[in-house]
């Protein structure tokens, strides 16, 4: 469904991505792990053209583009196939939860308001916020705000949802409610590419895990292959530091 080849991205003299290749099939839940600064978020942002890659190509269904000089038409076409869930929610503070979800459908997709609000209510119901249609972000907890962000992504009915550390800004007690929603979406067959530090989610929900470091993919495989029998020393070093005690691993 999505094939990325040879993505390079630098900020000034700092090379963040050093020729990353990535293939995602329909229905995949792919989790990207790695230390801070490894290029995980930049990779997601380049896929969705929130950042313009310096080099690389993307095949997204029938769309074939050079990531560095893709036309506005191609960028828009790819963005219509994707949705992005941000770390810090990125909600409009002056709009209700329902308005925040409907905005992308009305402005981005040109949908009529009646249909947009119908879909938006369904999306909010799906993430457990049926009683919060008229609440503003300031009236919602961090977990509820992130669930609005997920509802906004789901409402777009994209081919793939990109999650950029969706629980990193949350208090620990609110993480579970967001991960629960993400698990439910995954069970429905939604294609997901998730940058996260939540190891239990990666183990229980992903069908493939990618470990990145220094702008490269160091290793990838099934949760069992990565968590139980990783091959690369750098992967083992990282996992020894971050895996909780209850994990069954042999590293």
Tab-separated table of C-alpha atoms in Angstrom:
chain	number	residue	atom	x	y	z
A	1	UNK	CA	0.000	0.000	0.000
A	2	UNK	CA	2.781	2.405	0.948
A	3	UNK	CA	6.391	2.059	-0.140
A	4	UNK	CA	9.022	4.618	0.832
A	5	UNK	CA	12.532	4.403	-0.592
A	6	UNK	CA	15.762	6.177	0.330
A	7	UNK	CA	14.370	9.032	2.448
A	8	UNK	CA	17.022	11.577	3.376
A	9	UNK	CA	16.371	14.630	5.526
A	10	UNK	CA	18.765	17.141	7.078
A	11	UNK	CA	18.242	20.269	9.125
A	12	UNK	CA	21.265	22.389	8.355
A	13	UNK	CA	24.305	20.170	8.855
A	14	UNK	CA	22.371	17.742	11.048
A	15	UNK	CA	21.434	14.680	8.992
A	16	UNK	CA	18.293	13.197	10.556
A	17	UNK	CA	17.303	10.519	8.024
A	18	UNK	CA	20.032	8.681	6.148
A	19	UNK	CA	18.313	6.693	3.421
A	20	UNK	CA	15.330	5.014	5.089
A	21	UNK	CA	13.242	2.394	3.247
A	22	UNK	CA	9.809	1.429	4.524
A	23	UNK	CA	6.968	-0.743	3.211
A	24	UNK	CA	3.530	-0.925	4.820
A	25	UNK	CA	0.745	-3.244	3.683
A	26	UNK	CA	-2.951	-2.686	4.174
A	27	UNK	CA	-4.014	-3.654	7.698
A	28	UNK	CA	-0.498	-3.437	9.138
A	29	UNK	CA	0.077	-1.981	12.577
A	30	UNK	CA	3.720	-0.953	12.459
A	31	UNK	CA	5.381	0.486	15.559
A	32	UNK	CA	8.602	2.476	15.341
A	33	UNK	CA	10.826	2.355	18.416
A	34	UNK	CA	14.088	4.114	19.085
A	35	UNK	CA	15.866	6.657	21.263
A	36	UNK	CA	15.161	10.374	21.064
A	37	UNK	CA	16.763	11.941	18.011
A	38	UNK	CA	16.750	8.742	15.968
A	39	UNK	CA	14.556	10.223	13.228
A	40	UNK	CA	11.225	8.582	14.075
A	41	UNK	CA	9.052	11.705	14.089
A	42	UNK	CA	10.844	13.216	11.099
A	43	UNK	CA	10.086	10.068	9.114
A	44	UNK	CA	6.370	10.380	9.850
A	45	UNK	CA	6.358	14.068	9.005
A	46	UNK	CA	8.109	13.451	5.680
A	47	UNK	CA	5.556	10.803	4.735
A	48	UNK	CA	2.732	13.320	5.278
A	49	UNK	CA	4.689	16.275	3.818
A	50	UNK	CA	4.674	18.167	7.103
A	51	UNK	CA	8.391	18.211	6.314
A	52	UNK	CA	9.774	18.086	2.784
A	53	UNK	CA	12.352	15.296	2.437
A	54	UNK	CA	15.624	16.160	0.721
A	55	UNK	CA	15.581	12.921	-1.264
A	56	UNK	CA	13.469	9.813	-1.659
A	57	UNK	CA	10.429	8.407	-3.420
A	58	UNK	CA	6.998	7.239	-2.334
A	59	UNK	CA	4.564	4.838	-3.951
A	60	UNK	CA	1.129	5.181	-2.379
A	61	UNK	CA	-1.300	3.056	-4.319
A	62	UNK	CA	-1.522	4.644	-7.746
A	63	UNK	CA	0.447	7.723	-6.662
A	64	UNK	CA	4.195	7.744	-7.417
A	65	UNK	CA	6.134	10.811	-6.270
A	66	UNK	CA	9.585	12.172	-5.655
A	67	UNK	CA	9.385	13.382	-2.068
A	68	UNK	CA	11.624	16.361	-2.699
A	69	UNK	CA	9.691	17.968	-5.529
A	70	UNK	CA	6.192	16.477	-5.424
A	71	UNK	CA	3.571	18.791	-6.905
A	72	UNK	CA	0.882	20.419	-4.781
A	73	UNK	CA	-1.628	18.106	-6.435
A	74	UNK	CA	0.321	14.996	-5.434
A	75	UNK	CA	0.899	16.300	-1.898
A	76	UNK	CA	-2.833	16.892	-1.498
A	77	UNK	CA	-3.618	13.450	-2.911
A	78	UNK	CA	-1.288	11.755	-0.402
A	79	UNK	CA	-2.602	13.828	2.500
A	80	UNK	CA	-6.116	12.690	1.604
A	81	UNK	CA	-4.927	9.112	2.071
A	82	UNK	CA	-3.347	9.822	5.467
A	83	UNK	CA	-4.284	11.260	8.844
A	84	UNK	CA	-1.885	12.468	11.524
A	85	UNK	CA	-2.306	12.234	15.307
A	86	UNK	CA	0.070	14.667	17.018
A	87	UNK	CA	1.831	14.511	20.376
A	88	UNK	CA	0.210	17.693	21.634
A	89	UNK	CA	-3.303	17.226	20.214
A	90	UNK	CA	-3.223	20.286	17.869
A	91	UNK	CA	-6.864	21.158	18.543
A	92	UNK	CA	-8.456	24.532	17.880
A	93	UNK	CA	-9.002	25.989	21.346
A	94	UNK	CA	-11.919	28.141	20.187
A	95	UNK	CA	-13.852	25.208	18.712
A	96	UNK	CA	-15.811	22.427	20.387
A	97	UNK	CA	-14.783	18.784	20.152
A	98	UNK	CA	-17.391	18.264	17.440
A	99	UNK	CA	-16.208	21.299	15.479
A	100	UNK	CA	-12.592	20.179	15.758
A	101	UNK	CA	-13.426	16.823	14.188
A	102	UNK	CA	-15.692	18.281	11.499
A	103	UNK	CA	-13.250	20.986	10.427
A	104	UNK	CA	-11.065	18.699	8.327
A	105	UNK	CA	-14.060	17.199	6.570
A	106	UNK	CA	-15.596	20.556	5.723
A	107	UNK	CA	-12.463	22.553	4.880
A	108	UNK	CA	-10.097	19.803	3.752
A	109	UNK	CA	-12.530	17.471	2.016
A	110	UNK	CA	-15.230	19.936	0.939
A	111	UNK	CA	-17.976	17.906	2.599
A	112	UNK	CA	-21.335	19.498	3.359
A	113	UNK	CA	-21.847	20.357	7.017
A	114	UNK	CA	-24.709	17.962	7.673
A	115	UNK	CA	-22.726	14.942	6.510
A	116	UNK	CA	-19.534	16.177	8.184
A	117	UNK	CA	-21.191	16.543	11.577
A	118	UNK	CA	-22.871	13.144	11.250
A	119	UNK	CA	-19.506	11.478	10.614
A	120	UNK	CA	-17.876	13.534	13.379
A	121	UNK	CA	-20.443	12.436	15.952
A	122	UNK	CA	-19.884	8.812	14.958
A	123	UNK	CA	-16.120	9.252	15.317
A	124	UNK	CA	-16.444	10.822	18.764
A	125	UNK	CA	-18.790	8.011	19.815
A	126	UNK	CA	-16.154	5.509	18.697
A	127	UNK	CA	-13.535	7.025	21.011
A	128	UNK	CA	-15.915	7.236	23.971
A	129	UNK	CA	-16.728	10.939	23.853
A	130	UNK	CA	-20.439	10.903	23.026
A	131	UNK	CA	-21.117	13.268	25.938
A	132	UNK	CA	-18.394	15.758	24.976
A	133	UNK	CA	-19.580	17.057	21.585
A	134	UNK	CA	-19.973	20.604	22.876
A	135	UNK	CA	-16.918	20.710	25.153
A	136	UNK	CA	-13.980	22.953	24.351
A	137	UNK	CA	-10.391	21.686	24.714
A	138	UNK	CA	-9.964	23.633	27.957
A	139	UNK	CA	-12.847	21.613	29.413
A	140	UNK	CA	-11.287	18.270	28.516
A	141	UNK	CA	-8.518	16.243	30.125
A	142	UNK	CA	-5.370	15.552	28.156
A	143	UNK	CA	-6.562	12.042	27.431
A	144	UNK	CA	-9.902	13.320	26.184
A	145	UNK	CA	-8.192	15.905	23.992
A	146	UNK	CA	-6.040	13.213	22.432
A	147	UNK	CA	-9.114	11.078	21.851
A	148	UNK	CA	-10.625	14.035	19.983
A	149	UNK	CA	-7.440	14.078	17.914
A	150	UNK	CA	-7.866	10.378	17.165
A	151	UNK	CA	-11.540	10.899	16.301
A	152	UNK	CA	-10.497	13.642	13.900
A	153	UNK	CA	-8.163	11.182	12.173
A	154	UNK	CA	-10.718	8.366	12.095
A	155	UNK	CA	-13.408	10.672	10.653
A	156	UNK	CA	-11.259	11.242	7.567
A	157	UNK	CA	-11.414	7.506	6.779
A	158	UNK	CA	-7.770	7.518	5.636
A	159	UNK	CA	-5.828	4.622	4.176
A	160	UNK	CA	-3.317	4.978	7.026
A	161	UNK	CA	-3.170	6.849	10.334
A	162	UNK	CA	0.220	8.173	11.470
A	163	UNK	CA	0.595	8.449	15.256
A	164	UNK	CA	3.464	10.582	16.590
A	165	UNK	CA	4.014	9.545	20.229
A	166	UNK	CA	0.312	10.025	21.009
A	167	UNK	CA	0.674	9.400	24.749
A	168	UNK	CA	3.920	11.277	25.432
A	169	UNK	CA	2.213	14.478	26.620
A	170	UNK	CA	-0.212	12.684	28.934
A	171	UNK	CA	-0.142	12.102	32.661
A	172	UNK	CA	0.559	8.397	33.286
A	173	UNK	CA	-2.957	7.754	34.568
A	174	UNK	CA	-4.441	8.948	31.250
A	175	UNK	CA	-2.247	6.870	28.956
A	176	UNK	CA	-4.402	3.757	29.226
A	177	UNK	CA	-7.557	5.352	27.872
A	178	UNK	CA	-5.773	6.538	24.721
A	179	UNK	CA	-4.005	3.221	24.149
A	180	UNK	CA	-7.343	1.462	24.610
A	181	UNK	CA	-8.880	3.513	21.813
A	182	UNK	CA	-5.881	2.812	19.571
A	183	UNK	CA	-6.177	-0.928	20.227
A	184	UNK	CA	-9.858	-0.839	19.285
A	185	UNK	CA	-9.055	0.969	16.036
A	186	UNK	CA	-6.347	-1.569	15.226
A	187	UNK	CA	-8.790	-4.440	15.789
A	188	UNK	CA	-11.025	-2.924	13.102
A	189	UNK	CA	-8.239	-3.417	10.573
A	190	UNK	CA	-7.067	0.187	10.391
A	191	UNK	CA	-3.585	0.554	8.924
A	192	UNK	CA	-1.404	2.346	11.481
A	193	UNK	CA	2.182	3.602	11.687
A	194	UNK	CA	2.913	4.437	15.318
A	195	UNK	CA	5.894	6.117	16.926
A	196	UNK	CA	5.683	5.297	20.617
A	197	UNK	CA	7.582	4.418	23.773
A	198	UNK	CA	4.707	2.231	25.011
A	199	UNK	CA	6.327	-1.181	24.868
A	200	UNK	CA	3.257	-3.154	25.942
A	201	UNK	CA	1.238	-1.624	23.109
A	202	UNK	CA	4.003	-2.486	20.654
A	203	UNK	CA	4.137	-6.077	21.879
A	204	UNK	CA	0.381	-6.667	22.032
A	205	UNK	CA	-0.943	-4.724	19.019
A	206	UNK	CA	1.773	-4.374	16.361
A	207	UNK	CA	2.316	-7.025	13.719
A	208	UNK	CA	5.696	-5.458	12.872
A	209	UNK	CA	8.207	-3.432	14.854
A	210	UNK	CA	10.933	-1.196	13.488
A	211	UNK	CA	13.878	-0.076	15.586
A	212	UNK	CA	15.551	3.146	14.472
A	213	UNK	CA	18.745	4.793	15.627
A	214	UNK	CA	20.908	7.523	14.141
A	215	UNK	CA	18.638	8.112	11.167
A	216	UNK	CA	18.640	4.474	10.046
A	217	UNK	CA	16.454	1.413	10.485
A	218	UNK	CA	18.661	-0.910	12.507
A	219	UNK	CA	16.328	-3.874	12.728
A	220	UNK	CA	12.739	-4.863	12.038
A	221	UNK	CA	10.594	-7.897	12.642
A	222	UNK	CA	7.632	-9.293	14.516
A	223	UNK	CA	7.167	-8.378	18.200
A	224	UNK	CA	8.535	-11.806	19.121
A	225	UNK	CA	11.607	-11.331	16.946
A	226	UNK	CA	12.362	-7.870	18.302
A	227	UNK	CA	11.474	-8.293	21.975
A	228	UNK	CA	12.502	-11.906	22.549
A	229	UNK	CA	15.354	-12.548	20.116
A	230	UNK	CA	16.705	-9.300	18.641
A	231	UNK	CA	19.703	-9.764	16.395
A	232	UNK	CA	21.478	-6.410	16.508
A	233	UNK	CA	23.575	-5.329	19.490
A	234	UNK	CA	22.182	-1.784	19.348
A	235	UNK	CA	18.633	-3.132	19.558
A	236	UNK	CA	19.568	-5.284	22.538
A	237	UNK	CA	21.212	-2.332	24.286
A	238	UNK	CA	18.116	-0.168	23.811
A	239	UNK	CA	15.696	-2.844	24.982
A	240	UNK	CA	17.695	-3.622	28.118
A	241	UNK	CA	17.173	-0.010	29.144
A	242	UNK	CA	13.502	0.373	28.330
A	243	UNK	CA	11.684	-2.957	28.693
A	244	UNK	CA	9.603	-3.339	31.843
A	245	UNK	CA	10.330	-6.286	34.105
A	246	UNK	CA	7.213	-8.204	33.147
A	247	UNK	CA	8.425	-8.674	29.571
A	248	UNK	CA	9.548	-12.156	28.605
A	249	UNK	CA	12.732	-11.459	26.736
A	250	UNK	CA	16.073	-13.104	26.193
A	251	UNK	CA	18.550	-10.334	25.550
